[in-house]
XYZ file of N, CA and C in Angstrom:
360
model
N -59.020 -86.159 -62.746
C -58.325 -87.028 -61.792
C -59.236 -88.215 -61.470
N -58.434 -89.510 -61.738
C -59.523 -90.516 -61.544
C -58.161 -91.439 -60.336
N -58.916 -92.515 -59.186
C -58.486 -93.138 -58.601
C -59.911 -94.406 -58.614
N -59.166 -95.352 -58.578
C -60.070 -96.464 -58.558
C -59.179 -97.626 -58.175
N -59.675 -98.209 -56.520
C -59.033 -99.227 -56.081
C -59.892 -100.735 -56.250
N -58.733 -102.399 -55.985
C -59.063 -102.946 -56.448
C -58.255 -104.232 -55.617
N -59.046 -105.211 -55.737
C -58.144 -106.369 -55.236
C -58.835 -106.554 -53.736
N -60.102 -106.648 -53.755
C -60.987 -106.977 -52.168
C -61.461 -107.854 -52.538
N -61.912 -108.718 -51.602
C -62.550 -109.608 -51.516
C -63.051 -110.552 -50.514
N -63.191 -111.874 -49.971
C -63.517 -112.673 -48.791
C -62.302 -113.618 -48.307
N -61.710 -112.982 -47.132
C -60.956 -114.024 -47.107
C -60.774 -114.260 -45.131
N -59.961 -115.266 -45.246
C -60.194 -115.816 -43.244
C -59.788 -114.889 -42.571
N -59.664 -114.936 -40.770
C -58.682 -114.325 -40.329
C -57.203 -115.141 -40.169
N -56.524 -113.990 -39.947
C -54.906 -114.331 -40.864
C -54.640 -114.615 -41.580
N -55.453 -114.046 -42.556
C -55.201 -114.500 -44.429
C -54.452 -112.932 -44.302
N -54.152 -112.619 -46.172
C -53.790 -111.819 -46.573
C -54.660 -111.589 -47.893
N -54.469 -110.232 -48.067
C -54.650 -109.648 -49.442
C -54.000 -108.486 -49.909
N -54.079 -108.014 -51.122
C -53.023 -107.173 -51.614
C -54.224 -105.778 -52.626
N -53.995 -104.913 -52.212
C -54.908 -103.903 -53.139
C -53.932 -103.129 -53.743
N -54.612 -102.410 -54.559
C -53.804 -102.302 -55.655
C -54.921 -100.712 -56.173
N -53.954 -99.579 -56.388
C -55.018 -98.685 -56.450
C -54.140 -97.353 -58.018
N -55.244 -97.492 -58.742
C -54.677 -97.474 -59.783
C -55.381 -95.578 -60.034
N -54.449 -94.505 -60.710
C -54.924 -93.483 -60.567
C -54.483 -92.939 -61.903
N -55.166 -91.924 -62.544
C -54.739 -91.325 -63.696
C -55.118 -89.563 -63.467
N -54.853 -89.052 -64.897
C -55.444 -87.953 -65.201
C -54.943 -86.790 -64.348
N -53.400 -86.990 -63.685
C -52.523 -85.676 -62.958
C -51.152 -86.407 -63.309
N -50.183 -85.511 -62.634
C -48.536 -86.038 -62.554
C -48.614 -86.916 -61.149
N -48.988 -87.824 -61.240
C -48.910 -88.783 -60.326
C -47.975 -89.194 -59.784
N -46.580 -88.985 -59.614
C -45.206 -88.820 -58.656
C -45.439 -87.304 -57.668
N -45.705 -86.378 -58.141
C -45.901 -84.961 -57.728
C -46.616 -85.161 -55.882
N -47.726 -86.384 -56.101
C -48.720 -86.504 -54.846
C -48.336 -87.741 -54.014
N -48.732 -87.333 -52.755
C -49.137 -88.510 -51.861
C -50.590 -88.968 -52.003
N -50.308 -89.825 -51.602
C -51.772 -90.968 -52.101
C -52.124 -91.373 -50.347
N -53.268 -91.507 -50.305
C -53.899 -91.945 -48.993
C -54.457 -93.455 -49.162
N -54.326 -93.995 -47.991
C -55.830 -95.327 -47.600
C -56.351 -95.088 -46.824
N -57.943 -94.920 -46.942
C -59.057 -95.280 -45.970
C -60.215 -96.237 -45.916
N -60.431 -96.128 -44.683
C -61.468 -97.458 -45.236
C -62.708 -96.977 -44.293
N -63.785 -97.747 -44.495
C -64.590 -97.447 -43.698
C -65.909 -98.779 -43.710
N -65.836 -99.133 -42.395
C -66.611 -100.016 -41.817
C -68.324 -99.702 -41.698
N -68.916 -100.515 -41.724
C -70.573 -100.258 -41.469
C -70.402 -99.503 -40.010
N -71.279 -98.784 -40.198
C -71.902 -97.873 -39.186
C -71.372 -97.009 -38.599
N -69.715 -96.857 -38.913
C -68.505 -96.298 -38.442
C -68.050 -95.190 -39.302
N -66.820 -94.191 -38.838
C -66.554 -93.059 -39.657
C -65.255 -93.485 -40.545
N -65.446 -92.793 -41.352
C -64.168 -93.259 -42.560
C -63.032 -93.073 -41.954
N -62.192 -93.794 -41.906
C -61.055 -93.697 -40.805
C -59.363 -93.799 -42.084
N -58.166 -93.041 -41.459
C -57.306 -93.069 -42.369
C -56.489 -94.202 -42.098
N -56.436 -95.029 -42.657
C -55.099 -96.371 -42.295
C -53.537 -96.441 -42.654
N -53.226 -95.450 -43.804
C -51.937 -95.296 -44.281
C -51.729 -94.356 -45.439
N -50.827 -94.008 -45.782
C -50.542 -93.111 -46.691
C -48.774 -92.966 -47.081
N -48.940 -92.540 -48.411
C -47.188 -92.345 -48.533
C -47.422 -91.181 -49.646
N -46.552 -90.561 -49.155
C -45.447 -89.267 -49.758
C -45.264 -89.341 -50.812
N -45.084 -88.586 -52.226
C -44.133 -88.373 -53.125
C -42.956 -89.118 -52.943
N -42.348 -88.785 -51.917
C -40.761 -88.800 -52.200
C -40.829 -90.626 -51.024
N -41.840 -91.018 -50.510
C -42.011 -92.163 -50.386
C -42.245 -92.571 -48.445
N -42.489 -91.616 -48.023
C -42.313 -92.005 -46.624
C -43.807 -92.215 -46.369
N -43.951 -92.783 -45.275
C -44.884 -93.530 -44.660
C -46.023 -93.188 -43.631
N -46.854 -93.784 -43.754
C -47.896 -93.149 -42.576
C -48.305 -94.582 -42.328
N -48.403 -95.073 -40.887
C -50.128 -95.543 -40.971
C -50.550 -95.812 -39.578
N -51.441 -95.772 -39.264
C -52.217 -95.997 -38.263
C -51.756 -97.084 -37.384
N -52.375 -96.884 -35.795
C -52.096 -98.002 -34.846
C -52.742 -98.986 -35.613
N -54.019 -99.064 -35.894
C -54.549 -100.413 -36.249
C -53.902 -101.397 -36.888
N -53.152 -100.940 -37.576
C -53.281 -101.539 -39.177
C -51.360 -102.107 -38.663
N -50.582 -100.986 -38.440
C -48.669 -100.969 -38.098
C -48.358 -102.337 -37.900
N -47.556 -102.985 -38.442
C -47.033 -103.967 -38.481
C -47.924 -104.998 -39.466
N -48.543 -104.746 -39.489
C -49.411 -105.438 -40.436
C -49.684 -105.341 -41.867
N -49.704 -104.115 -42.155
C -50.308 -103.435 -43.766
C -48.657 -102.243 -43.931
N -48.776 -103.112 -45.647
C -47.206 -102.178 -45.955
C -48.343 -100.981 -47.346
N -47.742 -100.253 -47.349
C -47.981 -99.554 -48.644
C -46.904 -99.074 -49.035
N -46.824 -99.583 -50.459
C -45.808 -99.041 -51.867
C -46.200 -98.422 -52.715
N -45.334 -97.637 -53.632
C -45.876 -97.234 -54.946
C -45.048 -97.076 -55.799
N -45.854 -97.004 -57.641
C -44.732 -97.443 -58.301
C -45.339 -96.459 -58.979
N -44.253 -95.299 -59.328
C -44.308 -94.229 -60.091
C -44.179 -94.372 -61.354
N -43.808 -95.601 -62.282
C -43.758 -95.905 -63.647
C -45.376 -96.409 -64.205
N -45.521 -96.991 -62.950
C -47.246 -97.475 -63.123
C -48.413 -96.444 -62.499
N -48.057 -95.750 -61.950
C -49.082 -95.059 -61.720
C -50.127 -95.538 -60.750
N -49.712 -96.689 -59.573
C -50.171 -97.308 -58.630
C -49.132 -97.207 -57.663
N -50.308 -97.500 -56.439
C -49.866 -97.474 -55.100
C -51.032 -99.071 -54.399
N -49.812 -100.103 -53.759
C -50.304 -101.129 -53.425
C -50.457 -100.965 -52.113
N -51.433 -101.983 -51.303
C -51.466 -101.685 -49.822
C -51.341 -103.256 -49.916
N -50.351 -103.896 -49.385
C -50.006 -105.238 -48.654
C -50.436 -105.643 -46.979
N -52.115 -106.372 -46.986
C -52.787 -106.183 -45.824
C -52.355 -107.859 -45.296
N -51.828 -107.882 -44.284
C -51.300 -109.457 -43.643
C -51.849 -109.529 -42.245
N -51.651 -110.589 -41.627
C -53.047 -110.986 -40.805
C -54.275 -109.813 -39.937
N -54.713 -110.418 -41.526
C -56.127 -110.092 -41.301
C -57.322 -109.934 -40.413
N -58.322 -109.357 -39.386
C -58.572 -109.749 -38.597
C -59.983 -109.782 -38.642
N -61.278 -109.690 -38.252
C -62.813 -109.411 -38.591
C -63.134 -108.077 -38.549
N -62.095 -107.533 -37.629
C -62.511 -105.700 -37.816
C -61.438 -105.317 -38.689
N -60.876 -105.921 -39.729
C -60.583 -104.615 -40.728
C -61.393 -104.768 -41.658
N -62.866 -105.754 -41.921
C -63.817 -105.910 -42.826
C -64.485 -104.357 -42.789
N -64.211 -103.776 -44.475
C -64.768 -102.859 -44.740
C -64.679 -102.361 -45.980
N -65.321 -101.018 -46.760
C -64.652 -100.713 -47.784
C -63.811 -99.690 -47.848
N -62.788 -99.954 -48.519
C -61.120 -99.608 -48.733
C -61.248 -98.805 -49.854
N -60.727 -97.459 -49.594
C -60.738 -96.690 -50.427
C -58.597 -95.809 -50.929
N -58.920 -95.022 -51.989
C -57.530 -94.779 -51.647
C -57.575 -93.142 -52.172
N -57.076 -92.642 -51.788
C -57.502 -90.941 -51.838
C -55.691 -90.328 -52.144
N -56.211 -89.457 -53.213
C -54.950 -88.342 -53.277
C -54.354 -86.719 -52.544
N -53.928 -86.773 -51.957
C -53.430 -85.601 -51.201
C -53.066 -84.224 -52.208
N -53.751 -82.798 -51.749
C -53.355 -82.194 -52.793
C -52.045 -81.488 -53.000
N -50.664 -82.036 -52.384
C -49.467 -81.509 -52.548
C -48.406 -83.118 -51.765
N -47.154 -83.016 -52.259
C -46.400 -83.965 -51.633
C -46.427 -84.616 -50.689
N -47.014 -83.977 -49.209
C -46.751 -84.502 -48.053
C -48.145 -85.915 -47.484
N -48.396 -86.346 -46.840
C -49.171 -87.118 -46.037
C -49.636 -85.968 -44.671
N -49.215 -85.493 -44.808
C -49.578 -84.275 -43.991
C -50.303 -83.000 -44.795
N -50.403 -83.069 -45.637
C -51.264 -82.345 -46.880
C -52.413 -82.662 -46.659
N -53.393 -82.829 -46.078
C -54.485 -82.722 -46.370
C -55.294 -82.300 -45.577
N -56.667 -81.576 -45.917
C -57.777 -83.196 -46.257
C -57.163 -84.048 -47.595
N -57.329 -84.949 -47.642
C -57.489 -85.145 -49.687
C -58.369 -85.182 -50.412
N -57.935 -84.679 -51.628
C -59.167 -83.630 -52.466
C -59.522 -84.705 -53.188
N -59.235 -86.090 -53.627
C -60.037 -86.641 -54.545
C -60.132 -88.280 -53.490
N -60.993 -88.514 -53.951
C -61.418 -90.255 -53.234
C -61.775 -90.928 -54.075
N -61.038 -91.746 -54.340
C -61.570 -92.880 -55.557
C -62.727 -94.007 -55.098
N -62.976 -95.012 -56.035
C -64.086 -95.866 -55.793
C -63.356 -97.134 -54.964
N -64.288 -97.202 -53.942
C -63.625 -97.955 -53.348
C -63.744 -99.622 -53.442
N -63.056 -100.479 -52.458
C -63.132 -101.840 -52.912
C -63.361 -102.840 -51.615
N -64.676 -103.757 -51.735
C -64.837 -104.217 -50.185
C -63.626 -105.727 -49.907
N -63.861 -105.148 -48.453
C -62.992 -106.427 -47.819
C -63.726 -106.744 -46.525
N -63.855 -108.010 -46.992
C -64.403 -108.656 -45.988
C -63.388 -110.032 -45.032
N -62.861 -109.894 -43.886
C -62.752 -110.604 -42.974
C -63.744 -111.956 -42.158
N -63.425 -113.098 -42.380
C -64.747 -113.717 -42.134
C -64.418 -115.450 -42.163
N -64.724 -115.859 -41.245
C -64.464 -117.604 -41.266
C -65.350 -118.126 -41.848
């Protein structure tokens, strides 16, 4: 099982960016997929997640702000992050749940993650 996310980088506040988290090596419709991220000096915190069958999770922080999709032909799950702020600068990771739900876990695999930095 491999996960490896992608699509970080430097951008203002109230910019946007789009990650993109690409996973192989299971039946990848079967799982929910997680986002976490985690800031300097801080604990890895969960920001969103979706289901198999496609329903939603995500955190106060992030709600209204960050969409996550996924596309079961590709074998990715995108996180659509819109205004941006200086505290969501961190690295963004995206983790698989070990059965259908977002409520399944811990999650058993954590891919490599990808930094985002917030910043004028």
């Amino acid at each position: 099982v491999q996960l490896q996310a992608s699509g970080g980088g430097l951008v203002q506040p109230g910019g946007s960016l789009r990650l993109s988290c690409a996973a192989s090596g299971y039946t990848f419709a079967d799982y929910a997929i997680g986002w976490l991220r985690q800031a300097p000096g801080k604990e890895r915190e969960e920001i969103s997640c979706i289901s198999s069958g496609g329903s939603l999770f995500y955190a106060d922080s992030v709600k209204g702000r960050f969409t996550v999709s996924r596309d079961n032909a590709r074998n990715t799950v995108d996180l659509q992050m819109n205004s941006l702020k200086p505290e969501d600068t961190a690295v963004y990771y995206c983790a698989k749940a070990p059965r259908r739900y977002c409520s399944d876990r811990p999650y058993d695999t954590l891919g490599q993650g990808t930094q985002v930095t917030v910043s004028s």
